[in-house]
mmCIF file of C-alpha atoms in Angstrom:
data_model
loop_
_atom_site.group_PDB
_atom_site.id
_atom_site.type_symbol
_atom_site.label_atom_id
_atom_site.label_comp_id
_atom_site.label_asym_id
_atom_site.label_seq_id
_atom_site.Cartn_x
_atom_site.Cartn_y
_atom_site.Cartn_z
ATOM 1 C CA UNK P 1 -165.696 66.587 -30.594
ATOM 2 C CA UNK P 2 -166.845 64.918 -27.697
ATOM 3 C CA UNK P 3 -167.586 67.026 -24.587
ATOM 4 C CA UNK P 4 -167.346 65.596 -21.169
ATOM 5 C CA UNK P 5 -169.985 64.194 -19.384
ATOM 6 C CA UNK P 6 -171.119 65.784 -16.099
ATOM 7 C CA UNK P 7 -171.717 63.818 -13.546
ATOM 8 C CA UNK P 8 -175.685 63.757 -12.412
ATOM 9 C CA UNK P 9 -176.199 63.995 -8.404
ATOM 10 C CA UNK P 10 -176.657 61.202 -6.883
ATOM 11 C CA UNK P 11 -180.403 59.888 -6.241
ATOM 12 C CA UNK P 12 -182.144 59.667 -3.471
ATOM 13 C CA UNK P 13 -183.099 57.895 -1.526
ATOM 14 C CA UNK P 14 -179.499 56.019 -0.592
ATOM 15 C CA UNK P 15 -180.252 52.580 0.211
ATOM 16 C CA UNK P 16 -178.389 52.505 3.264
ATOM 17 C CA UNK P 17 -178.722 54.966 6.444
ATOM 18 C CA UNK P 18 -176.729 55.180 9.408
ATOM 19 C CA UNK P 19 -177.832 57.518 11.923
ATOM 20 C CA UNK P 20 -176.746 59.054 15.447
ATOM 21 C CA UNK P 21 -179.320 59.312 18.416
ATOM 22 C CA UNK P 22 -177.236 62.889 18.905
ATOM 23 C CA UNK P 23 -179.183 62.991 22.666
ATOM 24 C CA UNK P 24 -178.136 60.094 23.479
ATOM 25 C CA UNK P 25 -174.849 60.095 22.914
ATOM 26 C CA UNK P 26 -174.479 63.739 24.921
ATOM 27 C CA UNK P 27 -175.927 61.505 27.899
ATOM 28 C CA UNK P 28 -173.883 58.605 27.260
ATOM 29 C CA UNK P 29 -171.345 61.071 28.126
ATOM 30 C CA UNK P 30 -172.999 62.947 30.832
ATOM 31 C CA UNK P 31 -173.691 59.429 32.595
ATOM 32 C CA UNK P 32 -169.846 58.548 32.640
ATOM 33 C CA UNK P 33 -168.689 61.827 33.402
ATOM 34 C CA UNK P 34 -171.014 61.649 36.456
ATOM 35 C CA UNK P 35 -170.338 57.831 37.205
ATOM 36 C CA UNK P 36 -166.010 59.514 37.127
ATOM 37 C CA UNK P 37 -166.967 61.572 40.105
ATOM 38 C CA UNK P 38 -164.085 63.977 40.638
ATOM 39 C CA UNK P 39 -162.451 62.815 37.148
ATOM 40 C CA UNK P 40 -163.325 64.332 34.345
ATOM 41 C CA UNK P 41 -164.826 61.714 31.165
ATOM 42 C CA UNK P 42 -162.497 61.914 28.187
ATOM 43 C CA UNK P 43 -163.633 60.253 24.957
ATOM 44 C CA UNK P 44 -162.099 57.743 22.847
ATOM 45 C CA UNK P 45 -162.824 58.697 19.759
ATOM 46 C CA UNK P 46 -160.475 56.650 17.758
ATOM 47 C CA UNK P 47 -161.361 54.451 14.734
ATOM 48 C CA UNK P 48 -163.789 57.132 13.667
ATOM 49 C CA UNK P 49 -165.794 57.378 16.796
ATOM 50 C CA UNK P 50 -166.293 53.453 16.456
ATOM 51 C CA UNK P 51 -167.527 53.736 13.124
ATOM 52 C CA UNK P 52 -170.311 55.986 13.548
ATOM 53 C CA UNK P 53 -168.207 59.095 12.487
ATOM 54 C CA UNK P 54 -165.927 61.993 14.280
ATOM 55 C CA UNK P 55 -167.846 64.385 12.407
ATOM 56 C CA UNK P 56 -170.976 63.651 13.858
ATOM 57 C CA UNK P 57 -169.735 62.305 17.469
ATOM 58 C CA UNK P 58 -167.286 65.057 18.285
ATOM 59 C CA UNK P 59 -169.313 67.940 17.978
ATOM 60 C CA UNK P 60 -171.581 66.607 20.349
ATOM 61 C CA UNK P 61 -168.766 65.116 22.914
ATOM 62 C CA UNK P 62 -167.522 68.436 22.771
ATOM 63 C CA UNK P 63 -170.978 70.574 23.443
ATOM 64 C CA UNK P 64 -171.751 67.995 26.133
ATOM 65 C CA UNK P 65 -168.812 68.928 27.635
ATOM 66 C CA UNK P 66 -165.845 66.854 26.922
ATOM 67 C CA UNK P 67 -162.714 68.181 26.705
ATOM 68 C CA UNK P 68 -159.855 65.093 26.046
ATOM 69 C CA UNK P 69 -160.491 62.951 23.057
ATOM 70 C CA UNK P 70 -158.609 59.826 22.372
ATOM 71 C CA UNK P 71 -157.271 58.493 18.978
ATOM 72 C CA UNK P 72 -154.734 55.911 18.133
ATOM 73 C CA UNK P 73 -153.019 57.083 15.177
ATOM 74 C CA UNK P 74 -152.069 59.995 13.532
ATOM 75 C CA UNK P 75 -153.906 59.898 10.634
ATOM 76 C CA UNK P 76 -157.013 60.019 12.775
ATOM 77 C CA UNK P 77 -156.406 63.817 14.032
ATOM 78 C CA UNK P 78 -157.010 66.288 11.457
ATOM 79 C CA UNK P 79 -160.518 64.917 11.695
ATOM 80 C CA UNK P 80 -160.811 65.943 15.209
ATOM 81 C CA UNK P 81 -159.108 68.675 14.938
ATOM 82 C CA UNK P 82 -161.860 70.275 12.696
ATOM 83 C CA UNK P 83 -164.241 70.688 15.955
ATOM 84 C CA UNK P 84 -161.620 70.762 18.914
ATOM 85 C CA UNK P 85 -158.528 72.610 20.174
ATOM 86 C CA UNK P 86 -154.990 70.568 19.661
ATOM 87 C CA UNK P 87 -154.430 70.540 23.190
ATOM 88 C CA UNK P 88 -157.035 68.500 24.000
ATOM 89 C CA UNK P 89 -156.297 65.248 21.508
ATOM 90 C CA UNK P 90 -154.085 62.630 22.249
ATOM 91 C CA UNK P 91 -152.776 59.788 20.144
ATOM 92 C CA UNK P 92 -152.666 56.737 22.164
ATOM 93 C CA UNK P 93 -150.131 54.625 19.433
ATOM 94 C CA UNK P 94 -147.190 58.048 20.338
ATOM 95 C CA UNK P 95 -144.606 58.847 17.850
ATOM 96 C CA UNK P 96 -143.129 55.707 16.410
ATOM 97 C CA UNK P 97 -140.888 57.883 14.211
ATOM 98 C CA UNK P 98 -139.320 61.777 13.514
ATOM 99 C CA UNK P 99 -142.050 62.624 10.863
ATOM 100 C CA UNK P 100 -144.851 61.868 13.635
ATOM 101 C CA UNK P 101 -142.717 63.500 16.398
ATOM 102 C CA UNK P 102 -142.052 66.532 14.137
ATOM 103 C CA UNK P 103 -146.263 66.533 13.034
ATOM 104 C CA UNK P 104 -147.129 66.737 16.758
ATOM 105 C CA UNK P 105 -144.906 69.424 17.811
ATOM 106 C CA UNK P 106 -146.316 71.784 14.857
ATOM 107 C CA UNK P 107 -149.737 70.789 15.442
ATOM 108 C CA UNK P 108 -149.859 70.686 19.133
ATOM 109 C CA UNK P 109 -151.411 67.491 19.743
ATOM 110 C CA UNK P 110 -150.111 65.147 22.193
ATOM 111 C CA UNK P 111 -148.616 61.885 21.715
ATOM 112 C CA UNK P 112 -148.827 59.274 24.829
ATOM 113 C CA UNK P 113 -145.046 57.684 24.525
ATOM 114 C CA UNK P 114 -145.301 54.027 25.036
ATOM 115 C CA UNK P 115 -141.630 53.050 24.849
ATOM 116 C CA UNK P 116 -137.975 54.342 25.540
ATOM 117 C CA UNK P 117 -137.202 54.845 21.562
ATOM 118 C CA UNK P 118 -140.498 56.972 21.218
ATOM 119 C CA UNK P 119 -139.168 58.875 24.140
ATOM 120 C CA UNK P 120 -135.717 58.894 22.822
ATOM 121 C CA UNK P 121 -137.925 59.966 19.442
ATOM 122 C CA UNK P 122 -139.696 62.571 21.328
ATOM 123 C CA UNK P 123 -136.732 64.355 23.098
ATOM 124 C CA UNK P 124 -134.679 64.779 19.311
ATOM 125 C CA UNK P 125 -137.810 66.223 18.157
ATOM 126 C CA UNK P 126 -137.407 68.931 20.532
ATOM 127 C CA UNK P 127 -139.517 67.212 23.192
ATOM 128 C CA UNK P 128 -142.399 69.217 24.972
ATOM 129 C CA UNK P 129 -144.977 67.966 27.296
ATOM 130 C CA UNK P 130 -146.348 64.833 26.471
ATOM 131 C CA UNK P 131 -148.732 61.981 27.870
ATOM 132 C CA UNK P 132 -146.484 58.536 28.871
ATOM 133 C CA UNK P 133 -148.342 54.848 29.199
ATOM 134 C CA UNK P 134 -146.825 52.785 31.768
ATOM 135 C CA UNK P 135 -148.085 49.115 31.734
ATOM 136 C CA UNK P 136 -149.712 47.441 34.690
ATOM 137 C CA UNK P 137 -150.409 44.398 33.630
ATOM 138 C CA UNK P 138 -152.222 43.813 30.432
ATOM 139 C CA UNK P 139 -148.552 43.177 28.265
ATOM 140 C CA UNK P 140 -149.728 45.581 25.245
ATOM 141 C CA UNK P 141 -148.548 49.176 24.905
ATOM 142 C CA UNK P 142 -146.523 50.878 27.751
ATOM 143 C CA UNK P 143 -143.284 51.222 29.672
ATOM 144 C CA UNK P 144 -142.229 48.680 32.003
ATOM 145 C CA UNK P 145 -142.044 50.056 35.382
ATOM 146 C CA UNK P 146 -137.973 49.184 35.625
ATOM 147 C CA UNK P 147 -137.846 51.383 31.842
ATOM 148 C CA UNK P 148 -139.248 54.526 34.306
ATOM 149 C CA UNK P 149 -135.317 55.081 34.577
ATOM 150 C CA UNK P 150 -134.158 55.082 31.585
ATOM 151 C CA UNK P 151 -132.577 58.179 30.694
ATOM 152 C CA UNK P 152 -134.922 59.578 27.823
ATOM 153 C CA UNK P 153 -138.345 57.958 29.481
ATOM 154 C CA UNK P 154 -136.945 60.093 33.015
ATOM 155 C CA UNK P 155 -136.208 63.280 31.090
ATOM 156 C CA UNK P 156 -140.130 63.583 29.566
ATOM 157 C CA UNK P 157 -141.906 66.641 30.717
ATOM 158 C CA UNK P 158 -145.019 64.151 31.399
ATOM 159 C CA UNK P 159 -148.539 65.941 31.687
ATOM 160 C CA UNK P 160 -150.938 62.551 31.999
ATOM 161 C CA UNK P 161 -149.524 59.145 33.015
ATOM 162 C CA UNK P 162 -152.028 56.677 31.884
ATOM 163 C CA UNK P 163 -152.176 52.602 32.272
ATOM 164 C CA UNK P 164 -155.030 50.256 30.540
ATOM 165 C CA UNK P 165 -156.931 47.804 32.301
ATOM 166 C CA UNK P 166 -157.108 44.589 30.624
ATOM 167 C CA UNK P 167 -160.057 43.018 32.277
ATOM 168 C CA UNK P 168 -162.150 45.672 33.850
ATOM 169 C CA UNK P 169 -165.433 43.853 32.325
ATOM 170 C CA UNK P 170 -164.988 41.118 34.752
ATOM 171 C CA UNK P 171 -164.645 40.736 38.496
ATOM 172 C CA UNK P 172 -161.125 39.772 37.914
ATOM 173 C CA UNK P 173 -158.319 40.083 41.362
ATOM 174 C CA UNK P 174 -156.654 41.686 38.034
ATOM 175 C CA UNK P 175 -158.203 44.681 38.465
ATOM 176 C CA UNK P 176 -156.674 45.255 41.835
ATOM 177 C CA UNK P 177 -153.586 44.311 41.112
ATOM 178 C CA UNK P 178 -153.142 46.788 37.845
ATOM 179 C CA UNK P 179 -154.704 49.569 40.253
ATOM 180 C CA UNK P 180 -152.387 48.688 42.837
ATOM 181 C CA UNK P 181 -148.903 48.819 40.124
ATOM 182 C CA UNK P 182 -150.496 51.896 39.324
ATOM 183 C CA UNK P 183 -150.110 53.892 42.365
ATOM 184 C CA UNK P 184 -146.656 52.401 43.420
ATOM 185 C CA UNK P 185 -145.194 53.976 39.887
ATOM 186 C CA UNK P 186 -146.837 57.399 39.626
ATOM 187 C CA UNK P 187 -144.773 58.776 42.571
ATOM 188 C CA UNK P 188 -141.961 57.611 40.470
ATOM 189 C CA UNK P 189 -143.008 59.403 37.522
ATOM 190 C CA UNK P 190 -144.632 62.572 38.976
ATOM 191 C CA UNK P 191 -146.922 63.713 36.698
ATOM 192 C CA UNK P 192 -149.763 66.029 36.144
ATOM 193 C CA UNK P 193 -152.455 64.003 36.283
ATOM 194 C CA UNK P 194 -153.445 60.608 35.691
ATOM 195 C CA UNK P 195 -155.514 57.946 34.205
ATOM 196 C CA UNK P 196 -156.333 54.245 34.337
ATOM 197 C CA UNK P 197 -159.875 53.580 33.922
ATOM 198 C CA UNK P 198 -161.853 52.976 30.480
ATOM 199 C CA UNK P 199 -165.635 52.214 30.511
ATOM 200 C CA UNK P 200 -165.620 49.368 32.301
ATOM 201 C CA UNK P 201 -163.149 50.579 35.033
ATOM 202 C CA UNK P 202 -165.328 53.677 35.341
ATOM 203 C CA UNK P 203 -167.662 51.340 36.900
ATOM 204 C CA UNK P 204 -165.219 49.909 39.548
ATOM 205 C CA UNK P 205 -165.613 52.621 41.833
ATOM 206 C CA UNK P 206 -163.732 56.148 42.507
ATOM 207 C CA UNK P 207 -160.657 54.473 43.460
ATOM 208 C CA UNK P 208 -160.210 53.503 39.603
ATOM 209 C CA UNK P 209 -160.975 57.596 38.470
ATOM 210 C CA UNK P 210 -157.566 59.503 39.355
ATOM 211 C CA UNK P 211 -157.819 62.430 36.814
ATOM 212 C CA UNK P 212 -159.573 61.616 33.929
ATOM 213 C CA UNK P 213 -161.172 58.383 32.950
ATOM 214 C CA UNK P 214 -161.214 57.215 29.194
ATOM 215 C CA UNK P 215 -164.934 55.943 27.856
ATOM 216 C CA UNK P 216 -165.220 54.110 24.376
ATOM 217 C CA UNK P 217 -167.884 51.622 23.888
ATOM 218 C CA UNK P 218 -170.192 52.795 26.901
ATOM 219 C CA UNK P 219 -170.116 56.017 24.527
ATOM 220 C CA UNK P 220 -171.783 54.776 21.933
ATOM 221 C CA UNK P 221 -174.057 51.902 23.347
ATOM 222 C CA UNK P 222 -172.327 49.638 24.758
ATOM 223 C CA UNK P 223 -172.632 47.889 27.947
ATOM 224 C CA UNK P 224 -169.667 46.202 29.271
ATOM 225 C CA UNK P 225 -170.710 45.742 32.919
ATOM 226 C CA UNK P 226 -174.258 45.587 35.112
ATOM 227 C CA UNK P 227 -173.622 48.660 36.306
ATOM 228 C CA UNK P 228 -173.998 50.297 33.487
ATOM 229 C CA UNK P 229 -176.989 48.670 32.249
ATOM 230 C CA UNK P 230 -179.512 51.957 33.463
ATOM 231 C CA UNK P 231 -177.504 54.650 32.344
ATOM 232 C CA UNK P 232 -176.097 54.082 28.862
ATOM 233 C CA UNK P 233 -178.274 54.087 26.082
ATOM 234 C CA UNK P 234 -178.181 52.868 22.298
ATOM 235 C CA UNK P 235 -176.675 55.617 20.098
ATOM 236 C CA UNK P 236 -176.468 54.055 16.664
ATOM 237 C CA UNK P 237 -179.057 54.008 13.843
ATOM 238 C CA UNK P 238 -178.899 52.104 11.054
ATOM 239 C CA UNK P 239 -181.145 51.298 8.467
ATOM 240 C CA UNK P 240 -181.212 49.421 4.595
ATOM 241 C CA UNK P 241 -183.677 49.481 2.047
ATOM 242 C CA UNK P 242 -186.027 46.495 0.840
ATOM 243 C CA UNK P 243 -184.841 46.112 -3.008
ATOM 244 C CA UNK P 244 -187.041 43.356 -3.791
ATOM 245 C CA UNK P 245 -189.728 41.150 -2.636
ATOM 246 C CA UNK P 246 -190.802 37.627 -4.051
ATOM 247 C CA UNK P 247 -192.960 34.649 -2.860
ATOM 248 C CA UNK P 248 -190.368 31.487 -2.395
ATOM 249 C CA UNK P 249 -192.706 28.139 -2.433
ATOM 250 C CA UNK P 250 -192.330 24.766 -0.319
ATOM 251 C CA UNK P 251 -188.945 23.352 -1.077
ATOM 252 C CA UNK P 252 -187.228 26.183 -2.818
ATOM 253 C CA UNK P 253 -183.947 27.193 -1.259
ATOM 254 C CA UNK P 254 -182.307 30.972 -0.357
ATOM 255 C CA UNK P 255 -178.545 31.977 -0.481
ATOM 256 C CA UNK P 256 -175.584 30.891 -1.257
ATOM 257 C CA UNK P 257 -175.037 27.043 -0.715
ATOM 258 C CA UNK P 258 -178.719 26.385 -0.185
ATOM 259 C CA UNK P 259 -178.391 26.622 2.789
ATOM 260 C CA UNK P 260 -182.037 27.639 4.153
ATOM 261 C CA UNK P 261 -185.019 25.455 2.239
ATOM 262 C CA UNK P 262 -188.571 26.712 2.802
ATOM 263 C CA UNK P 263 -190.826 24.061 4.409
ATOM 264 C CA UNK P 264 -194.014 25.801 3.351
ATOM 265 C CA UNK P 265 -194.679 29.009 1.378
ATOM 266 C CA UNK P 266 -193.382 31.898 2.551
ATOM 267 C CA UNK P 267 -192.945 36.002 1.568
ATOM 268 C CA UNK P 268 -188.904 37.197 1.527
ATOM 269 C CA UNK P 269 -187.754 39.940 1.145
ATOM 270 C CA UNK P 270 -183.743 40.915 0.004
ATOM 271 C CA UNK P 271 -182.178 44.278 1.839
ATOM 272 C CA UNK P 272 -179.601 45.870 0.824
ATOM 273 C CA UNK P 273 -177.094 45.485 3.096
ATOM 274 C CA UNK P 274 -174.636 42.390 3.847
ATOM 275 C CA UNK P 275 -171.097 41.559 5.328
ATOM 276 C CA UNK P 276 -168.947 44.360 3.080
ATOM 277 C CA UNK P 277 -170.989 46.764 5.168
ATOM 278 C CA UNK P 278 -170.162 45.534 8.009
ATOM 279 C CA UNK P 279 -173.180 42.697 8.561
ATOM 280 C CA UNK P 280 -171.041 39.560 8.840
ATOM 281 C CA UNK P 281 -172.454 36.348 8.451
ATOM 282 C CA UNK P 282 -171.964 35.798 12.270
ATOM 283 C CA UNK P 283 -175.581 37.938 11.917
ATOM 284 C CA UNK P 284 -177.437 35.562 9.198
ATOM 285 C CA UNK P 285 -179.787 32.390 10.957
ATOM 286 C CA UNK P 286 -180.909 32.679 14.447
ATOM 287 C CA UNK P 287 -180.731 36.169 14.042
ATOM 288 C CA UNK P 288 -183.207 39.191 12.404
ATOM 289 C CA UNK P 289 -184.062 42.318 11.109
ATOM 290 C CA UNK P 290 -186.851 44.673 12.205
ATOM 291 C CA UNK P 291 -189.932 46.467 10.638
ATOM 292 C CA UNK P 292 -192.144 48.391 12.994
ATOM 293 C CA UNK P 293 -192.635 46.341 15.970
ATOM 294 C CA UNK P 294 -191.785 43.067 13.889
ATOM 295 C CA UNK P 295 -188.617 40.822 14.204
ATOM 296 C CA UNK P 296 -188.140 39.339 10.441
ATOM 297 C CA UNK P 297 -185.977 36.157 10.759
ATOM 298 C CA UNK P 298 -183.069 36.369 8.480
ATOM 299 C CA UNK P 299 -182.756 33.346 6.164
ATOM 300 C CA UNK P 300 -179.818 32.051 4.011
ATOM 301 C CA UNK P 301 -176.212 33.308 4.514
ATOM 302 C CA UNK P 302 -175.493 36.728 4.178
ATOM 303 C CA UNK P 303 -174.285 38.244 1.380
ATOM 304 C CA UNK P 304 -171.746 40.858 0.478
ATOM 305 C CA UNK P 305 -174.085 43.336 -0.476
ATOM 306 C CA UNK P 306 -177.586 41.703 0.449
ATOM 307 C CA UNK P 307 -179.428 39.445 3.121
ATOM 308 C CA UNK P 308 -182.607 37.919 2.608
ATOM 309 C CA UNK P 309 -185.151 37.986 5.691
ATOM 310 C CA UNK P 310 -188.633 35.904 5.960
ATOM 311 C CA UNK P 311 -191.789 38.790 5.597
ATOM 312 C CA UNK P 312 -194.752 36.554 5.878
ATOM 313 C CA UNK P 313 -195.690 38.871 8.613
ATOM 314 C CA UNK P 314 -195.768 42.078 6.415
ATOM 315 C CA UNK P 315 -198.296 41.829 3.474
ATOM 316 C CA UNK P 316 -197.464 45.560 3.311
ATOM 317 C CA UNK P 317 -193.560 46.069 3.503
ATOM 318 C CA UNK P 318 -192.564 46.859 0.079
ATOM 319 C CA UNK P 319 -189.612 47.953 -2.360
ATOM 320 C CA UNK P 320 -188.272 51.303 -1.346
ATOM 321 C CA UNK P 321 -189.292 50.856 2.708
ATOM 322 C CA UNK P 322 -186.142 50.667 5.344
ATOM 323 C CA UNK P 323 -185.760 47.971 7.726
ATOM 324 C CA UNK P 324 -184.139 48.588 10.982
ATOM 325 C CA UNK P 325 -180.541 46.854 11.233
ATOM 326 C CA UNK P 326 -180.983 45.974 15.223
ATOM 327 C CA UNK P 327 -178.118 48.069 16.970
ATOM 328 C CA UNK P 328 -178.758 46.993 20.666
ATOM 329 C CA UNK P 329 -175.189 45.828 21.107
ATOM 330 C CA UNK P 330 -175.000 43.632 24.104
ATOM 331 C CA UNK P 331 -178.401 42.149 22.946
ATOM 332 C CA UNK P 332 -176.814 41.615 19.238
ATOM 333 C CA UNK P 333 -173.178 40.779 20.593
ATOM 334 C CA UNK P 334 -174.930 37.761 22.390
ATOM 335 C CA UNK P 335 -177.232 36.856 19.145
ATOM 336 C CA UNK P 336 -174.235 36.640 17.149
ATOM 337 C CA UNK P 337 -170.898 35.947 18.641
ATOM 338 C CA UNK P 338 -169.537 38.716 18.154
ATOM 339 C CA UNK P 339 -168.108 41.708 20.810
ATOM 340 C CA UNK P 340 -170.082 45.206 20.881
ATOM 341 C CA UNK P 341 -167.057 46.115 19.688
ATOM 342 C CA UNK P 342 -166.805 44.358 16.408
ATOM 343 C CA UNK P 343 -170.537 45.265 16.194
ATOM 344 C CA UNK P 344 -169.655 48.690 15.205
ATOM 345 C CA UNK P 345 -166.015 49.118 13.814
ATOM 346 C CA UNK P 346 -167.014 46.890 11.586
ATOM 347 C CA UNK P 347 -169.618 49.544 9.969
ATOM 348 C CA UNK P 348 -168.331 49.510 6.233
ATOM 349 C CA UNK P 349 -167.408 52.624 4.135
ATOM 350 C CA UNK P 350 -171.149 52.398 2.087
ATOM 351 C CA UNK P 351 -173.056 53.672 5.586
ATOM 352 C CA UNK P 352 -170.161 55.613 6.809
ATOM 353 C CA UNK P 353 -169.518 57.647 3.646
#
């Protein structure tokens, strides 16, 4: 008889590391908080903190001193929920149905209604306090102002009325306009408290802060306007493993579709990481690694699981050393086309597991 096999722990070293600068994340936080004035900083901590993980952000939102976190769906709360009290999550997508309406009264979390059938949705439930999006402007999620009468959106017991800027990154008459929507409904609607202004509205000045502002990307690196530029720091780390290293002569060609060919000997080197982890080919040519102090140009197109970068530089990086994946987002956003966003949601499940 055949006994089953047990499975051997996995070895170590793994060849991909991503890491969270914990401190500077709690002063990401501290920075905005101080930038809301009288507001309070909330965190958006939706799409897994951005891909770098609730589990590790949260804890540290919350001991900085954060006390509203942000998600979009309900799948995304028991996470949270594992380091902070129920009152203090909202989901930002509401309750597009009885089962979610039903899942937020038991757990206590609180949906933002963004329509008069999720209030309608909300009120069969049982109803309850609850957070309500009115839209200003940006055409996404929200009531209109003219649904603010409809019977079931007027009946909500509405703790936080929030709005989302849509182009608080630029110097846009936009901005004024949304802000100005924004006060002529709340009267009408009477709530609690409220909130308008994400990262970049945090930076527009106290007359964007009501309540409680709502930081994302400034929480985790990014820098969406100047002002930001001295206060926000880089928070992610990420690293991959050299898995081989091999002289490439005169001529020869790297990658897929040839599409780099050496025009004198050179030293490459292959790391393991490529676009299913989240390092899209948007990051191949014209942009590189780092080891040490040294940039090593990536050459060839990036692979799904490996990109090759030129090491001339390095007679001593070998197999088994980690090269720094550059995580400077508005820096990298510009190298490759792509937002500081993208930069990190795109993080794939082999660093984030």
């Amino acid at each position: 008889m055949t006994l089953p096999m047990t499975m051997p722990d996995l070895p170590p070293p793994p060849a991909l590391r991503l890491s969270l600068d914990t401190d500077a994340l709690a002063a990401n936080w501290r920075a905005l908080d101080a930038m809301s004035g009288a507001a309070q900083a909330g965190a958006a901590v939706k799409a897994d903190a951005y891909g770098l993980g609730v589990g590790r952000a949260v804890p540290v939102l919350r001991d900085a001193g954060c006390r509203r976190f942000f998600v979009a769906h309900w799948c995304e709360v028991a996470a949270v929920l594992e380091h902070v009290p129920a009152d203090q999550v909202c989901v930002l997508h509401g309750v597009t149905n009885a089962a979610e309406a039903t899942y937020a009264r038991a757990t206590g979390v609180s949906p933002v209604v963004n329509t008069p059938l999720q209030a309608a949705i909300w009120q069969e439930a049982g109803g309850g306090p609850c957070h309500l999006m009115v839209d200003t402007g940006i055409n996404r999620l929200g009531v209109t102002p003219e649904q603010l009468g409809d019977q079931a959106v007027a009946a909500l017991q509405v703790d936080m009325l929030l709005s989302h800027l849509a182009s608080a990154d630029e110097d846009s008459p936009l901005n004024a306009q949304q802000l100005q929507r924004f006060h002529e409904v709340t009267p009408l609607v009477r709530p609690r408290s409220a909130s308008l202004a994400n990262s970049a509205g945090i930076a527009l000045g106290s007359g964007y802060h009501f309540d409680t502002t709502r930081p994302g990307i400034a929480l985790y690196g990014g820098i969406v306007r100047p002002e930001l530029a001295d206060s926000i720091r880089p928070v992610a780390i990420v690293q991959a493993m050299v898995i081989q290293r091999r002289s490439i002569s005169a001529g020869e060609t790297v990658g897929y579709n040839a599409t780099f060919t050496a025009s004198e000997k050179i030293e490459a080197a292959t790391i393991a990481i490529g676009y299913a982890d989240g390092f899209l080919r948007a990051r191949g040519p014209g942009n590189a690694l780092r080891w040490r102090s040294l940039d090593l140009p990536v050459i060839g197109r990036v692979s799904m699981d490996m990109v090759v970068v030129d090491c001339s530089a390095c007679p001593d990086l070998g197999v088994g050393d980690y090269i720094d994946i550059p995580m400077d987002l508005p820096l990298q956003a510009a190298l490759s086309g792509l937002s500081q966003y993208e930069l990190l949601t795109v993080l794939g499940k082999r660093l984030r597991g």
